[in-house]
mmCIF file with all atom_site columns, C-alpha atoms and ligand atoms in Angstrom:
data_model
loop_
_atom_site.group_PDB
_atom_site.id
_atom_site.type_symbol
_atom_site.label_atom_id
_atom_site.label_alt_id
_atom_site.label_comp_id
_atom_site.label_asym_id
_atom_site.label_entity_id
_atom_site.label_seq_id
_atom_site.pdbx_PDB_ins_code
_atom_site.Cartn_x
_atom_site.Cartn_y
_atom_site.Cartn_z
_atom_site.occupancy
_atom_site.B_iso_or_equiv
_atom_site.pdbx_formal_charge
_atom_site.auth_seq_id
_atom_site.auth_comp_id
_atom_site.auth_asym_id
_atom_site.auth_atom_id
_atom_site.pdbx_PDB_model_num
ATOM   1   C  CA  . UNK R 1 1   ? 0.000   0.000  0.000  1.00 82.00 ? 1   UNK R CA  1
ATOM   2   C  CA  . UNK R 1 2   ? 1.476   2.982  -1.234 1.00 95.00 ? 2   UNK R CA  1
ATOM   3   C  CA  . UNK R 1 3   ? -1.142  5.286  -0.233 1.00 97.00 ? 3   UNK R CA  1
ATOM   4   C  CA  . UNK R 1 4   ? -3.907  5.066  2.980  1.00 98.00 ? 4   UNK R CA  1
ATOM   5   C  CA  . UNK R 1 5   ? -6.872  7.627  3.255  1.00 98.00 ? 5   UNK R CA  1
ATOM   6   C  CA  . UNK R 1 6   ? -8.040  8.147  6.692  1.00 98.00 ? 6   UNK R CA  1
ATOM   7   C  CA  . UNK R 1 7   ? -10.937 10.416 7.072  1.00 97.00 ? 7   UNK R CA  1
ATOM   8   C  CA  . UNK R 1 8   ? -10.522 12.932 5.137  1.00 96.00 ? 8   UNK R CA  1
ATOM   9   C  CA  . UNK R 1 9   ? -7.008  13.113 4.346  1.00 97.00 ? 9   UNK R CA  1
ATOM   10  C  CA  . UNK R 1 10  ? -4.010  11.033 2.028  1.00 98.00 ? 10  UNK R CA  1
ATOM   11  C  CA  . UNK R 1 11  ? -0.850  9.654  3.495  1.00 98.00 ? 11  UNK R CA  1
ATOM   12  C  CA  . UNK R 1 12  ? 1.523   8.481  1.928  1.00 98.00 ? 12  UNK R CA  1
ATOM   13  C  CA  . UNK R 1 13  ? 4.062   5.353  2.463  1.00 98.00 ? 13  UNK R CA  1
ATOM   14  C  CA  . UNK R 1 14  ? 7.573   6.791  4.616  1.00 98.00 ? 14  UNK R CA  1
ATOM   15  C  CA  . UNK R 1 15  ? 8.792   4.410  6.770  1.00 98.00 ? 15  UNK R CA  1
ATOM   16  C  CA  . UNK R 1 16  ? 8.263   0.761  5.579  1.00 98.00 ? 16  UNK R CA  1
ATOM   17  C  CA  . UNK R 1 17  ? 7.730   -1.376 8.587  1.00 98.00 ? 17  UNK R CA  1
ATOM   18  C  CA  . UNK R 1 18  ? 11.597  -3.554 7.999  1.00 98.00 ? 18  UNK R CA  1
ATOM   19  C  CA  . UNK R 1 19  ? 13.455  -0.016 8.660  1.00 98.00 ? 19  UNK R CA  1
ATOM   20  C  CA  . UNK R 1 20  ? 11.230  0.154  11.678 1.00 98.00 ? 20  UNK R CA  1
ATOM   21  C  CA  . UNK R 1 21  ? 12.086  -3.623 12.712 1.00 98.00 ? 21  UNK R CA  1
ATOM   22  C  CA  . UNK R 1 22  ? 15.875  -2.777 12.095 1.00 98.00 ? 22  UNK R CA  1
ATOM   23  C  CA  . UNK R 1 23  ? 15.241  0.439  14.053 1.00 98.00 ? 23  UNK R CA  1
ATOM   24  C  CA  . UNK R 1 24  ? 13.389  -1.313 17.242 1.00 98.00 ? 24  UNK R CA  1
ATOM   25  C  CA  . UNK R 1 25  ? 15.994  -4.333 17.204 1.00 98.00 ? 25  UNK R CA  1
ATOM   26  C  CA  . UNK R 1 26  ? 18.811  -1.552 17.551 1.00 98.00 ? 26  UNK R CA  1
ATOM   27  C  CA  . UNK R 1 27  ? 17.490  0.238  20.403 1.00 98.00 ? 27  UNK R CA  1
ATOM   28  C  CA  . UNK R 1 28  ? 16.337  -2.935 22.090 1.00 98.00 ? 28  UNK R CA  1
ATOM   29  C  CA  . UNK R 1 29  ? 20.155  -3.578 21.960 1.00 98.00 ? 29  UNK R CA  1
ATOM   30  C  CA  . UNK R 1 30  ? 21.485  -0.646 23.326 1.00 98.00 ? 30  UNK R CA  1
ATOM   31  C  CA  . UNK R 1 31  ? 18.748  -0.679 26.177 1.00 98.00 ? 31  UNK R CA  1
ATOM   32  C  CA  . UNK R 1 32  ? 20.070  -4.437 27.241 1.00 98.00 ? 32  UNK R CA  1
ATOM   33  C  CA  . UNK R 1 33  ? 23.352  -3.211 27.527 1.00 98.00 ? 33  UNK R CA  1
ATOM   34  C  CA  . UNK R 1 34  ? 22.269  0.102  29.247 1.00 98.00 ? 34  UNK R CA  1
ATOM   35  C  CA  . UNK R 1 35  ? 19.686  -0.971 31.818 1.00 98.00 ? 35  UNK R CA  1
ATOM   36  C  CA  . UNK R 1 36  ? 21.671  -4.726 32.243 1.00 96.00 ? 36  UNK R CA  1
ATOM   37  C  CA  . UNK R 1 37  ? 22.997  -3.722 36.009 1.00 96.00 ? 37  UNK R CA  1
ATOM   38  C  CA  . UNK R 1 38  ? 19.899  -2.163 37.120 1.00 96.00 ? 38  UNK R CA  1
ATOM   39  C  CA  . UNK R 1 39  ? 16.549  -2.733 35.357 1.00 96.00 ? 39  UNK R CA  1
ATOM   40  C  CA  . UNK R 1 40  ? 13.897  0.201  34.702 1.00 97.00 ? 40  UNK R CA  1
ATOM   41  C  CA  . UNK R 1 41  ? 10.573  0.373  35.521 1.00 98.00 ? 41  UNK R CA  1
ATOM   42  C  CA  . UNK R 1 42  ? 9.305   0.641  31.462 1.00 98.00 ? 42  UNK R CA  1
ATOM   43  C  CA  . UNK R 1 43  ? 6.571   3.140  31.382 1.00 98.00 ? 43  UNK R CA  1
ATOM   44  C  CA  . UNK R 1 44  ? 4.423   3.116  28.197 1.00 98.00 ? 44  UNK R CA  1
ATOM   45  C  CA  . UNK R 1 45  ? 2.599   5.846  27.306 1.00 96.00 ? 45  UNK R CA  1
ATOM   46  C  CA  . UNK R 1 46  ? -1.152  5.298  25.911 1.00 95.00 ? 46  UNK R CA  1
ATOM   47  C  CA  . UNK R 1 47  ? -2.950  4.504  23.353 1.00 93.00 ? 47  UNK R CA  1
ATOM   48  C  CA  . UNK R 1 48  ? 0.098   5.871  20.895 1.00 95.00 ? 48  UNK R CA  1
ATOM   49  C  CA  . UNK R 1 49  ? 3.425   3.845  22.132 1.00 98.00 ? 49  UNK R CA  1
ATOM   50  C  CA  . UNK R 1 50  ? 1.810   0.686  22.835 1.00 97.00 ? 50  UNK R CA  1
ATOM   51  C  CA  . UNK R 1 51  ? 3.074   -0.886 19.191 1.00 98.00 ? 51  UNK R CA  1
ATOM   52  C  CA  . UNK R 1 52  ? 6.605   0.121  19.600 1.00 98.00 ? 52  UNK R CA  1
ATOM   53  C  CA  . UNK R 1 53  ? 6.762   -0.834 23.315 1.00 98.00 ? 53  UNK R CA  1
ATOM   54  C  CA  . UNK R 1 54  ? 5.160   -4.849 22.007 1.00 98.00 ? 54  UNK R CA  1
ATOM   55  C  CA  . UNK R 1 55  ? 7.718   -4.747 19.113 1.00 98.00 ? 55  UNK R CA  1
ATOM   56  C  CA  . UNK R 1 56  ? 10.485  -3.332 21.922 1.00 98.00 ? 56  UNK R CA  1
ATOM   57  C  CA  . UNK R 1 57  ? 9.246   -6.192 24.869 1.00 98.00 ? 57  UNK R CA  1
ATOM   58  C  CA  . UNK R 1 58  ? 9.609   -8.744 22.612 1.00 98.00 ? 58  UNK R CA  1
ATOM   59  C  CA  . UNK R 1 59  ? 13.693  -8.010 21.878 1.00 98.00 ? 59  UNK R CA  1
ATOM   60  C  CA  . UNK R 1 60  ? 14.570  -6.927 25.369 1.00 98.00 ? 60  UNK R CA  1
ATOM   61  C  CA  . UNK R 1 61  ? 17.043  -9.896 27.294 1.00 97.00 ? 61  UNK R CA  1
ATOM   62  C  CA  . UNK R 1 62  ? 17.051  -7.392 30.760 1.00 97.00 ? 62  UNK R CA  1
ATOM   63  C  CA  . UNK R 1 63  ? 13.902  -8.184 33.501 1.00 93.00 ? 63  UNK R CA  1
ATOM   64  C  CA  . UNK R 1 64  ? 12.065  -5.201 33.138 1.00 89.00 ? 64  UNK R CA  1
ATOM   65  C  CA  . UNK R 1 65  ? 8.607   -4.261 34.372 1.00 96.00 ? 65  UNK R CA  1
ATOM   66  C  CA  . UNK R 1 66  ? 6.202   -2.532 32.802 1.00 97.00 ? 66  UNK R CA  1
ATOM   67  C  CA  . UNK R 1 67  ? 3.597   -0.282 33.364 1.00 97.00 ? 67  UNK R CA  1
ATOM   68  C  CA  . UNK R 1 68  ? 1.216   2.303  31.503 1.00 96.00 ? 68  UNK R CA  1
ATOM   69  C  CA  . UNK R 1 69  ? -0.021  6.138  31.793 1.00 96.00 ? 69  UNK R CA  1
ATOM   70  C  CA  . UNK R 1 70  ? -2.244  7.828  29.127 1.00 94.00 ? 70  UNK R CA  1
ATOM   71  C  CA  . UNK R 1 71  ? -2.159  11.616 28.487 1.00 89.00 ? 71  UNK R CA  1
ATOM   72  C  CA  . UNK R 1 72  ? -2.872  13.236 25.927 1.00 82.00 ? 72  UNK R CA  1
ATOM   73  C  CA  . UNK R 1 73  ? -2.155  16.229 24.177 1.00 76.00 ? 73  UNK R CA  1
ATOM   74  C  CA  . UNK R 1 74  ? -3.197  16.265 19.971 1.00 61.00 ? 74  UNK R CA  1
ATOM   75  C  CA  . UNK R 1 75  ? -6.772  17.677 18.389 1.00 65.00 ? 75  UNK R CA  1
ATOM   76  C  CA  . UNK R 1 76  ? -6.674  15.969 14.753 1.00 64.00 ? 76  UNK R CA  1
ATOM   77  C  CA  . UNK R 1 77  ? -3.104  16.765 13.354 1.00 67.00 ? 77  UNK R CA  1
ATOM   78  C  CA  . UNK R 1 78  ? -2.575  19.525 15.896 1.00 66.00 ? 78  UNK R CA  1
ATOM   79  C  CA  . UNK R 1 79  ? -0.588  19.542 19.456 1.00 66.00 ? 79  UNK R CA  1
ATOM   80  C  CA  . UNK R 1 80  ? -2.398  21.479 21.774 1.00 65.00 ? 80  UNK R CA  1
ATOM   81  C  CA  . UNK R 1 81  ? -0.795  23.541 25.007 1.00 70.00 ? 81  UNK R CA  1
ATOM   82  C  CA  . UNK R 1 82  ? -2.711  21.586 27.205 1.00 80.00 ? 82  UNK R CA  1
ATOM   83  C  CA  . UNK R 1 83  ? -2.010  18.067 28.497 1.00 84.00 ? 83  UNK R CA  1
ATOM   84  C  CA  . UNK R 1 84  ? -5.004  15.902 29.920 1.00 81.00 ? 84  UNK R CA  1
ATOM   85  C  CA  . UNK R 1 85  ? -3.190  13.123 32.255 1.00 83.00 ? 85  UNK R CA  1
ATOM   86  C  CA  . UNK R 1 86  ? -6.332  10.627 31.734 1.00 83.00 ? 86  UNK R CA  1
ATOM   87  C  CA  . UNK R 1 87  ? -4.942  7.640  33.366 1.00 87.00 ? 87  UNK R CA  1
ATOM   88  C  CA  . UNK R 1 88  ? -2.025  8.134  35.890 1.00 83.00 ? 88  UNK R CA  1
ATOM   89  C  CA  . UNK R 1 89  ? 0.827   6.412  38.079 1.00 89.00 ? 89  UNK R CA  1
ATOM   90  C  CA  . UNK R 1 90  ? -0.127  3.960  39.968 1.00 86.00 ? 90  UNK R CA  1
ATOM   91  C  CA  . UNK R 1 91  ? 3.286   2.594  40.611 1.00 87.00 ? 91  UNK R CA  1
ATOM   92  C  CA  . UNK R 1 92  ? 5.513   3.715  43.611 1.00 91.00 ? 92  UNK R CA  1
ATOM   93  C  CA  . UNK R 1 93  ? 8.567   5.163  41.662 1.00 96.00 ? 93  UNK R CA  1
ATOM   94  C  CA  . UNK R 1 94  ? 10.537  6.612  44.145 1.00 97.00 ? 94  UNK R CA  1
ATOM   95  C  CA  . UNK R 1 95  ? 14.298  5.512  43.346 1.00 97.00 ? 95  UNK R CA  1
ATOM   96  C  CA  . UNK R 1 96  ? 13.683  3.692  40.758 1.00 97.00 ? 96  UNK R CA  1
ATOM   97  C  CA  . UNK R 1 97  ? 14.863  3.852  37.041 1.00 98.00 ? 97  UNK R CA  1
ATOM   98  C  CA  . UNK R 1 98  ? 12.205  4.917  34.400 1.00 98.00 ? 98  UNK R CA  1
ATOM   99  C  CA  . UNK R 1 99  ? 12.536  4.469  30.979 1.00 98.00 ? 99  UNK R CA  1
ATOM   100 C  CA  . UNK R 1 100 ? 9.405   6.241  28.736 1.00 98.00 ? 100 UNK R CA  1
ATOM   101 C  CA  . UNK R 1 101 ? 8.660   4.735  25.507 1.00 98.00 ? 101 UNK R CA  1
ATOM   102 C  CA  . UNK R 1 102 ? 6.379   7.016  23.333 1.00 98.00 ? 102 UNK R CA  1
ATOM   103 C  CA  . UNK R 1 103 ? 5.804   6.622  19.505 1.00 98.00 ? 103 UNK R CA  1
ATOM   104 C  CA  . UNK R 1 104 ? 6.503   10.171 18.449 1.00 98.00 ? 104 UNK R CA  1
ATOM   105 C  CA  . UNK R 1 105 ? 8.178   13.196 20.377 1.00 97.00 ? 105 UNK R CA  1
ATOM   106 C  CA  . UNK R 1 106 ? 7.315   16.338 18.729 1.00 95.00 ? 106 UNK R CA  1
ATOM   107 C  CA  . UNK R 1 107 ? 6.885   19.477 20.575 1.00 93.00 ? 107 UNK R CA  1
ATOM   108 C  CA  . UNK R 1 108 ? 8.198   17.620 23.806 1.00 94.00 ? 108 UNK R CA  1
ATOM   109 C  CA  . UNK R 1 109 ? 5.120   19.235 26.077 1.00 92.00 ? 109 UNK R CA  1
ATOM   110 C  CA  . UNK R 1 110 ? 4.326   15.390 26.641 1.00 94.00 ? 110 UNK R CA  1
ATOM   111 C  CA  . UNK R 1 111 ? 7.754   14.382 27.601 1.00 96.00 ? 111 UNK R CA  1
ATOM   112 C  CA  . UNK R 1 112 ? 8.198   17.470 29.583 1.00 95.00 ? 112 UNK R CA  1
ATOM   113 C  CA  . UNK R 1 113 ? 4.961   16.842 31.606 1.00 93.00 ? 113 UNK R CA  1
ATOM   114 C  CA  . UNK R 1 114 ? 6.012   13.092 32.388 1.00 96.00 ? 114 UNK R CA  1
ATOM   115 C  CA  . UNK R 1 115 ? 9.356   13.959 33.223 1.00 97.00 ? 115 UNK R CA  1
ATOM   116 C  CA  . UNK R 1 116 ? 8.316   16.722 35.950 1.00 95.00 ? 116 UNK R CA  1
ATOM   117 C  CA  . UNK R 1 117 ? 5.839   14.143 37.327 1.00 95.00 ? 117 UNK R CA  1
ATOM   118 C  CA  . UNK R 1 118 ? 8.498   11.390 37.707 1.00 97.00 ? 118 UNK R CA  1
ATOM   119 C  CA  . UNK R 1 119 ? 11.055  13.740 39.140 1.00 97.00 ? 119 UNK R CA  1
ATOM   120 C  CA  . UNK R 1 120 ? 8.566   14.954 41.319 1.00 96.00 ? 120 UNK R CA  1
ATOM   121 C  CA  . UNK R 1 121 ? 8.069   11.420 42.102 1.00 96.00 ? 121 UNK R CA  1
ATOM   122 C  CA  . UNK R 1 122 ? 11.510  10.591 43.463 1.00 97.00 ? 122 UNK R CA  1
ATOM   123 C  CA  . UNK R 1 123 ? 12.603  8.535  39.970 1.00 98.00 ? 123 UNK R CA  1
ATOM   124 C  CA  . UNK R 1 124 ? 16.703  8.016  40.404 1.00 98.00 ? 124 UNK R CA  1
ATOM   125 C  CA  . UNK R 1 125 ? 17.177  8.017  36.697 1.00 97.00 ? 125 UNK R CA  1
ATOM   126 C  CA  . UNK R 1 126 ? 14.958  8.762  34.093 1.00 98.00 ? 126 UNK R CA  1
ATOM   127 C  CA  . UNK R 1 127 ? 15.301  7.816  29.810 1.00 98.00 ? 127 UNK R CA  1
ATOM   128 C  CA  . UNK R 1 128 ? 12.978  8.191  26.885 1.00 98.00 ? 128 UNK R CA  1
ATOM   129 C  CA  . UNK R 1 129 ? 13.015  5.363  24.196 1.00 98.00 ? 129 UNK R CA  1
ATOM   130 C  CA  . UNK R 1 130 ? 10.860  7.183  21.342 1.00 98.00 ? 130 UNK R CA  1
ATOM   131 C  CA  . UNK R 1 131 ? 9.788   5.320  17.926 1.00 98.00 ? 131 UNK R CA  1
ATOM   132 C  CA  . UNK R 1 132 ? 10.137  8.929  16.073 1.00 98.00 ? 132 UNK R CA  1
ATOM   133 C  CA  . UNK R 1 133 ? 11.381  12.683 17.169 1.00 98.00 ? 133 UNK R CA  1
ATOM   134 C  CA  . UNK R 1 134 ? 10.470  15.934 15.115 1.00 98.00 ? 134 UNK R CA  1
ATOM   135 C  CA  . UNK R 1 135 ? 13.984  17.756 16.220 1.00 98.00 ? 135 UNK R CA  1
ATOM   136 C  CA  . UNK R 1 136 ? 12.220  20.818 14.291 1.00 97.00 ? 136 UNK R CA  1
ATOM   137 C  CA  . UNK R 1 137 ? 9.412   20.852 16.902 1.00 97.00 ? 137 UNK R CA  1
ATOM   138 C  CA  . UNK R 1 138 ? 11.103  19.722 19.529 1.00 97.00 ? 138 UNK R CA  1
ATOM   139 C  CA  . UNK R 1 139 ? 11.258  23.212 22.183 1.00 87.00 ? 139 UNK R CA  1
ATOM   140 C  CA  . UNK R 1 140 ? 13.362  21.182 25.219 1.00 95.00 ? 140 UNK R CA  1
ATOM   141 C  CA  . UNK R 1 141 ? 16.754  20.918 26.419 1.00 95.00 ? 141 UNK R CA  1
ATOM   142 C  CA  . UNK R 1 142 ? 15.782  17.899 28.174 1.00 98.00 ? 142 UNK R CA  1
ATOM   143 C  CA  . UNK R 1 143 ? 17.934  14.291 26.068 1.00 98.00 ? 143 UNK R CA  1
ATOM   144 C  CA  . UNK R 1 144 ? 16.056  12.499 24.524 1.00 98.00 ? 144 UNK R CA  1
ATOM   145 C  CA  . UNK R 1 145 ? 17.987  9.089  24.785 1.00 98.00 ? 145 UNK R CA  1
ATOM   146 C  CA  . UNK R 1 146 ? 17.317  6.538  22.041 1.00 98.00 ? 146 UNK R CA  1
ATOM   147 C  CA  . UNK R 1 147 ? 15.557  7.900  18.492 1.00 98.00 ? 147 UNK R CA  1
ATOM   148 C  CA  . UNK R 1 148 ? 14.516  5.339  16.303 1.00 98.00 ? 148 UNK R CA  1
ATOM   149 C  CA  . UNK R 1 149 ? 14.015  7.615  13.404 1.00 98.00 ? 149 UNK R CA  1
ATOM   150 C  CA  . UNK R 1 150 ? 14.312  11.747 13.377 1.00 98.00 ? 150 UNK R CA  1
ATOM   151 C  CA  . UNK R 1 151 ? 11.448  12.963 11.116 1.00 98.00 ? 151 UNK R CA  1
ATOM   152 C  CA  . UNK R 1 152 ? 10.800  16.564 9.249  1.00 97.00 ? 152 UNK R CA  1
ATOM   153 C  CA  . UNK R 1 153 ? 7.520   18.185 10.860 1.00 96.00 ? 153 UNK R CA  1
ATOM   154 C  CA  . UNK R 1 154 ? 5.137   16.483 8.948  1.00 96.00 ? 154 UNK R CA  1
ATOM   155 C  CA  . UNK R 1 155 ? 2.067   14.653 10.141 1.00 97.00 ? 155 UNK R CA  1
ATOM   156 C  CA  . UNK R 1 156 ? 2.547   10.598 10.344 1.00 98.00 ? 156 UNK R CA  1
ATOM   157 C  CA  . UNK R 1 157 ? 0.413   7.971  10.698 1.00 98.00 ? 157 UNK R CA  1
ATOM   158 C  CA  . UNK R 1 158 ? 1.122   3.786  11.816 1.00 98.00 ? 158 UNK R CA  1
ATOM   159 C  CA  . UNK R 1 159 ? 2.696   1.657  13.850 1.00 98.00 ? 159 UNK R CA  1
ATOM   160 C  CA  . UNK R 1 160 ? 0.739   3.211  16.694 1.00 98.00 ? 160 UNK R CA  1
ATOM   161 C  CA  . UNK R 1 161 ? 0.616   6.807  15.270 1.00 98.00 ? 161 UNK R CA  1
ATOM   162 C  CA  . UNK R 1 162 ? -2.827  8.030  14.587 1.00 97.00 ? 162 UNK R CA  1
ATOM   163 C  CA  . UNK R 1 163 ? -5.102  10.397 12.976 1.00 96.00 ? 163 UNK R CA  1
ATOM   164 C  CA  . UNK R 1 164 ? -8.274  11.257 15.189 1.00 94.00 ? 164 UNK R CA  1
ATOM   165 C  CA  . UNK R 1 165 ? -7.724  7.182  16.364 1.00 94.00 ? 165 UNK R CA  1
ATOM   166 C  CA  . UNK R 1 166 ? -7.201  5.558  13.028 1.00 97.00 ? 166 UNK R CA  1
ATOM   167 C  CA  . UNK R 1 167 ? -4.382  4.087  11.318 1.00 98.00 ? 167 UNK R CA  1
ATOM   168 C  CA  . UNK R 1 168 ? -2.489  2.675  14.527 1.00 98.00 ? 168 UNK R CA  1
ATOM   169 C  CA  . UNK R 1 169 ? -2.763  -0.960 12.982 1.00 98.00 ? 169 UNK R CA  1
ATOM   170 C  CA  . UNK R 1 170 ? -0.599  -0.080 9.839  1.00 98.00 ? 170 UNK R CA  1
ATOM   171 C  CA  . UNK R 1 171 ? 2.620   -1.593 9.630  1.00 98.00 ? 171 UNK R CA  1
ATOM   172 C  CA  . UNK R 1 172 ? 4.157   1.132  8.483  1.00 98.00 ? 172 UNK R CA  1
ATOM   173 C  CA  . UNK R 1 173 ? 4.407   4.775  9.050  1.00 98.00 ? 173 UNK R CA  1
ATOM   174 C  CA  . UNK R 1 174 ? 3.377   7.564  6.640  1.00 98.00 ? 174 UNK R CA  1
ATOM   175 C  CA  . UNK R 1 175 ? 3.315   10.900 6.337  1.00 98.00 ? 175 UNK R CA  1
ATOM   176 C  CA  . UNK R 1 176 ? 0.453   13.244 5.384  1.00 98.00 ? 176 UNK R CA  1
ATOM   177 C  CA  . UNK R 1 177 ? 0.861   14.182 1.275  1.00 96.00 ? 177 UNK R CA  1
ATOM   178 C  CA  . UNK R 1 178 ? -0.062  17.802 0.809  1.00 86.00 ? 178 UNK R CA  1
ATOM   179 C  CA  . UNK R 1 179 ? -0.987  18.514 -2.783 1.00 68.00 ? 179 UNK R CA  1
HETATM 180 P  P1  . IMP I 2 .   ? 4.182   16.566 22.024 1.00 72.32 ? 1   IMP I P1  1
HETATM 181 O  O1  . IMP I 2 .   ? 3.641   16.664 23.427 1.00 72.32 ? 1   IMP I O1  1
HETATM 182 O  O2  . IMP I 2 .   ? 3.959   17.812 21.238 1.00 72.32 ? 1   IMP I O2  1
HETATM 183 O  O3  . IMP I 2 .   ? 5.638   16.109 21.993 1.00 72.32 ? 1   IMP I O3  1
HETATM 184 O  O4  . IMP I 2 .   ? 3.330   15.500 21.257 1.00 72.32 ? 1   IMP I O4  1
HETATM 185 C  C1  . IMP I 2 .   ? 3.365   14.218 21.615 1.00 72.32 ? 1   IMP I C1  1
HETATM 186 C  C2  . IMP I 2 .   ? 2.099   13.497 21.261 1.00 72.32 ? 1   IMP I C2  1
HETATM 187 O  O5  . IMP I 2 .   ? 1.367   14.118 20.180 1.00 72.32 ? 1   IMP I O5  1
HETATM 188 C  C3  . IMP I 2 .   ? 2.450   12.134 20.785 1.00 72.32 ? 1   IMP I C3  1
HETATM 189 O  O6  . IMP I 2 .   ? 2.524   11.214 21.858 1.00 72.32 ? 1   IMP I O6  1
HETATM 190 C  C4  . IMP I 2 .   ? 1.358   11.812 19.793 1.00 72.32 ? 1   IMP I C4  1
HETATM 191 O  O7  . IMP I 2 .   ? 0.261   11.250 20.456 1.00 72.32 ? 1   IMP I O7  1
HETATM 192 C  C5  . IMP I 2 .   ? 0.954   13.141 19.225 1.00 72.32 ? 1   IMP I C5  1
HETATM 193 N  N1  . IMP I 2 .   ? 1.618   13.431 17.922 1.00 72.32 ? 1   IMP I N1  1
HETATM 194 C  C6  . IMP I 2 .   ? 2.606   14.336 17.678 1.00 72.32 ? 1   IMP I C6  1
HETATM 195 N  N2  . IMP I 2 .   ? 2.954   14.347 16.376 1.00 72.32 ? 1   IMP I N2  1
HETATM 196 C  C7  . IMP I 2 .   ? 2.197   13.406 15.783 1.00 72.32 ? 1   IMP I C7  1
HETATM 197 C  C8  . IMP I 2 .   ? 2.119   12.923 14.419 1.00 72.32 ? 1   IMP I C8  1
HETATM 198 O  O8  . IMP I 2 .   ? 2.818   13.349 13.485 1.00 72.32 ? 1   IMP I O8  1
HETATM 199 N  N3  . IMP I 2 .   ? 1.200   11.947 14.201 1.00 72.32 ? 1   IMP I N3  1
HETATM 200 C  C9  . IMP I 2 .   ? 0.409   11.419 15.182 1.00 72.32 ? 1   IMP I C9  1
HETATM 201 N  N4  . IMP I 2 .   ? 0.459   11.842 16.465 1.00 72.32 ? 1   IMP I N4  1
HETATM 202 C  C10 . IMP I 2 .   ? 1.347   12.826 16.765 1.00 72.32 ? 1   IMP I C10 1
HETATM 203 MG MG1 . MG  I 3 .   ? 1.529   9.498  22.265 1.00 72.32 ? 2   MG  I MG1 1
#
């Protein structure tokens, strides 16, 4: 599929889902030799991350736990100043090692908000894992730690990235074509 339509607008194929399988299987391997002396509480963030943290799981060798929050932040193809935390932490944190995985960073507000909470929360190291970063949208000085794929700001759909909640299921990712 070269082309999807969701609603009412055309994406087109920009990430074919083996670059994102190479991509996944070389984070996974710097995480197992990062986290291999002390392993980090894995927090996913919902709905968007939860395809890249199943495709991550699956090729980590270190015991990790896992847990999920869900915030939210986009209108349609828009990021919007305002985070909504819908579901929070529910797991004591407190000198533990986080690692976020997210799908896409793009202005940051999301990271920023989750990192304030964790530090807040006593967290004795804290790392991002992110599928894809917009480094043209991105507005923080905090690191973001391991980038599967830096991405122009353009509007992408798959592998967990949506449009108004469609197109999470596709294998790959594309990005919105603009006549
Ligand atoms: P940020 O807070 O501006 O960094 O935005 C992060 C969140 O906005 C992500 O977790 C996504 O849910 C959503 N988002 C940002 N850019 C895109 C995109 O290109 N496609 C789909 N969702 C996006
Ligand atoms: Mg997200």
């Amino acid at each position: 599929m070269k082309e999807v339509t969701i609603l009412d607008k055309t994406f087109i194929k920009y990430i074919p889902d083996e670059e994102i399988n190479a991509a996944v299987d070389r984070i996974a391997a710097q995480i197992n030799h990062d986290y291999q002396d002390e392993p980090p509480l894995i927090l996913i963030t919902l709905n968007g991350a939860i395809v890249f943290a199943v495709d991550l799981l699956k090729e980590l060798t270190i015991s990790a736990q896992i847990t999920c929050v869900k915030v939210s932040s986009y209108q349609g193809t828009e990021s919007t100043n305002h985070i909504k935390n819908l579901i929070g932490l529910t797991d004591d944190v407190r000198g533990r090692r986080v690692l976020i995985v997210e799908d896409i960073v793009d202005t940051g507000r999301t990271y920023k908000y989750l990192w304030d909470m964790l530090q807040e929360a006593g967290v004795s190291d804290l790392r991002i894992a992110t599928m894809t970063l917009k480094p043209d949208a991105y507005k923080l000085d905090l690191p973001v730690h391991y980038v599967g794929f830096s991405i122009p700001n353009k509007f992408v759909v798959g592998r967990g990235l949506d449009y108004d909640g469609y197109g999470r299921q596709l294998r790959d990712i594309y990005q919105l074509k603009i006549d």
